[in-house]
PDB file of C-alpha atoms in Angstrom:
ATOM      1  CA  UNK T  13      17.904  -0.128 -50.486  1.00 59.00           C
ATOM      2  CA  UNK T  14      14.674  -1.755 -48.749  1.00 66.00           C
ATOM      3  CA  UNK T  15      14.148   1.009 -46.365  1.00 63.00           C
ATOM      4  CA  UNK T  16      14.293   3.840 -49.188  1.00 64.00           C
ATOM      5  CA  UNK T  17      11.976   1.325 -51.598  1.00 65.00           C
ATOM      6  CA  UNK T  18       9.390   1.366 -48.733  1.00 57.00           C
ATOM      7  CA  UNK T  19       9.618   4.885 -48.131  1.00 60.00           C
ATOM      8  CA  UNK T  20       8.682   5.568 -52.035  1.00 62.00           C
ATOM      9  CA  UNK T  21       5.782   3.390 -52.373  1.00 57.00           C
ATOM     10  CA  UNK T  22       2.430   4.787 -52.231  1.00 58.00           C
ATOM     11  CA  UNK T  23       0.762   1.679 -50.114  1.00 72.00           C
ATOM     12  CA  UNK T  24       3.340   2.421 -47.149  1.00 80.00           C
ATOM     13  CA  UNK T  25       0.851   1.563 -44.044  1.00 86.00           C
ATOM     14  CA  UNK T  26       2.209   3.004 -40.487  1.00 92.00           C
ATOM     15  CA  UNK T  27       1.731   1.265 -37.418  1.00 94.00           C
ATOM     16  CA  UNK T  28       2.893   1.971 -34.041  1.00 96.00           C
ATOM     17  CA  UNK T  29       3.443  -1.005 -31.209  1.00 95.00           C
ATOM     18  CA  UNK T  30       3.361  -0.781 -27.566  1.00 92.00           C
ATOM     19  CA  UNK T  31       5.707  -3.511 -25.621  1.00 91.00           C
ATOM     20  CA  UNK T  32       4.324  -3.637 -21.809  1.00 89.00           C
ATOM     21  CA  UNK T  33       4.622  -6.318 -18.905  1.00 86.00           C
ATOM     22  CA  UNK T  34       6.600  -6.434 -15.911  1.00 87.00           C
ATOM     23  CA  UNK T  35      10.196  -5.277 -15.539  1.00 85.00           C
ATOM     24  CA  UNK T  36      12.724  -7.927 -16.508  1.00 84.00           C
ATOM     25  CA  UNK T  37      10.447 -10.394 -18.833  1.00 87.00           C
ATOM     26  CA  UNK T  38      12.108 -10.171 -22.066  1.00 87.00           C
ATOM     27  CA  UNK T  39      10.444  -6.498 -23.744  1.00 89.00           C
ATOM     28  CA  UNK T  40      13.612  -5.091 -24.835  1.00 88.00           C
ATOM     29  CA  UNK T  41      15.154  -8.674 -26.321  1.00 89.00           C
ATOM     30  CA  UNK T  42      11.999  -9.447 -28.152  1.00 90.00           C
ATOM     31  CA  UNK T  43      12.565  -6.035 -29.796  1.00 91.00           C
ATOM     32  CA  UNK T  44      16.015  -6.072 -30.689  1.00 89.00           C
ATOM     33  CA  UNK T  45      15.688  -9.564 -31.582  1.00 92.00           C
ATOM     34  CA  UNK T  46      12.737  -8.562 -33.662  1.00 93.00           C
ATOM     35  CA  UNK T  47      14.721  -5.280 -35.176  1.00 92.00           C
ATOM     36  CA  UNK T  48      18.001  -6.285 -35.718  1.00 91.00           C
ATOM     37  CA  UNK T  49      17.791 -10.315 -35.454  1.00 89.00           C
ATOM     38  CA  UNK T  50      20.392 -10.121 -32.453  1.00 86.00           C
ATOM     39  CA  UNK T  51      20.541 -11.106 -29.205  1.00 80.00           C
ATOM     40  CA  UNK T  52      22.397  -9.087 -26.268  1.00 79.00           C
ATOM     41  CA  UNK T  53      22.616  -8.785 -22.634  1.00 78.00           C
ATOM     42  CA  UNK T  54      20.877  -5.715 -22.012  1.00 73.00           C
ATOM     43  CA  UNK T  55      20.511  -2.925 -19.205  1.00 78.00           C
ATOM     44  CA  UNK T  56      17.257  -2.182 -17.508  1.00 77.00           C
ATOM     45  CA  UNK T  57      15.056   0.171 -19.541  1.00 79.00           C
ATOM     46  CA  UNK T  58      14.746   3.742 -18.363  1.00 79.00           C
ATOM     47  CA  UNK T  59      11.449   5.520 -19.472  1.00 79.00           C
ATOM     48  CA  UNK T  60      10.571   4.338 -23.196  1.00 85.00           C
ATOM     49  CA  UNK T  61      12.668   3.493 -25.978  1.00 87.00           C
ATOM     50  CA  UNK T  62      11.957   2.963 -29.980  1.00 93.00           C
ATOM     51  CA  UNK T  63      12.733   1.088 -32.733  1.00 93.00           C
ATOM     52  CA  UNK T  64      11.205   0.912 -36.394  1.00 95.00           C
ATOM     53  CA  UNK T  65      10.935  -1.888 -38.524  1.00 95.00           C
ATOM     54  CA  UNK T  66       9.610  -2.143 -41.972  1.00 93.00           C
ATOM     55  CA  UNK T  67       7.858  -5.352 -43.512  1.00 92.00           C
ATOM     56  CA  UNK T  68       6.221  -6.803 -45.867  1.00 90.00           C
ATOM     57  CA  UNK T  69       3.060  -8.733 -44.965  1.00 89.00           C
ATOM     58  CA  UNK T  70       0.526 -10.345 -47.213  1.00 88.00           C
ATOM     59  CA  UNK T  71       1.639  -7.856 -50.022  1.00 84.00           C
ATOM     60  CA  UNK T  72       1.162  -4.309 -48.039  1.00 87.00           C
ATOM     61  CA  UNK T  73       3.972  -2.723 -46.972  1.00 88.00           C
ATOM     62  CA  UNK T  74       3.958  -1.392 -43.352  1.00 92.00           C
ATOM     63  CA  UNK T  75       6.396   0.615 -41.009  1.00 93.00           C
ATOM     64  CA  UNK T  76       6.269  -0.553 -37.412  1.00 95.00           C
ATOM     65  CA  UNK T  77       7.283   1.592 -34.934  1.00 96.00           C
ATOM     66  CA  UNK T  78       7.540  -0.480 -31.166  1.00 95.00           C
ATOM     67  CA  UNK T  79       7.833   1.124 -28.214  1.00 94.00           C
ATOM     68  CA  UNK T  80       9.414  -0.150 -25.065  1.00 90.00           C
ATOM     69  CA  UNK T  81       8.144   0.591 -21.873  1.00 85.00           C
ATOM     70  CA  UNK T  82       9.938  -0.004 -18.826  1.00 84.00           C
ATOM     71  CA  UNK T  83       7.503  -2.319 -17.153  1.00 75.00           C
ATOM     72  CA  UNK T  84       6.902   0.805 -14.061  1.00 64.00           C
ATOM     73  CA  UNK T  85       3.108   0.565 -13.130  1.00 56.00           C
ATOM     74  CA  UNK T  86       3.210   4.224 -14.502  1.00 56.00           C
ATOM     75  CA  UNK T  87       2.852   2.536 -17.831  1.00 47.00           C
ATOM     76  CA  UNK T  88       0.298   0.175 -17.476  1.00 49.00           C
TER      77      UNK T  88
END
């Protein structure tokens, strides 16, 4: 599979993401939509949340991991 071919190669890179803004402006669609290429209606989020996402950009391979904040002035 795609996942277990990036998790073999040598040139994996690792990044991490940080989604922040105010409450209700999209943070948690953008991900999903980014992640899993879907659209929901979705419930406020509480604390953080994760997702990871491997690509393939300019010939490197790279694991994202994006994390959702949400949008409390404690995380800004």
């Amino acid at each position: 599979s795609l996942t277990l071919r990036f998790l073999r190669s040598r040139h994996l890179t690792l990044h991490q993401l940080l989604l922040v803004g105010d409450s209700g402006v999209g943070k948690s669609s953008l991900l999903l939509r980014f992640t899993s290429g879907t659209f929901e209606e979705l419930t406020p989020t509480i604390g953080v949340d994760f997702k990871v996402k491997y690509v393939c950009l300019n010939g490197k391979q790279l694991k994202l991991t994006i994390w959702d904040t949400a949008g409390q002035e404690r995380f800004r």
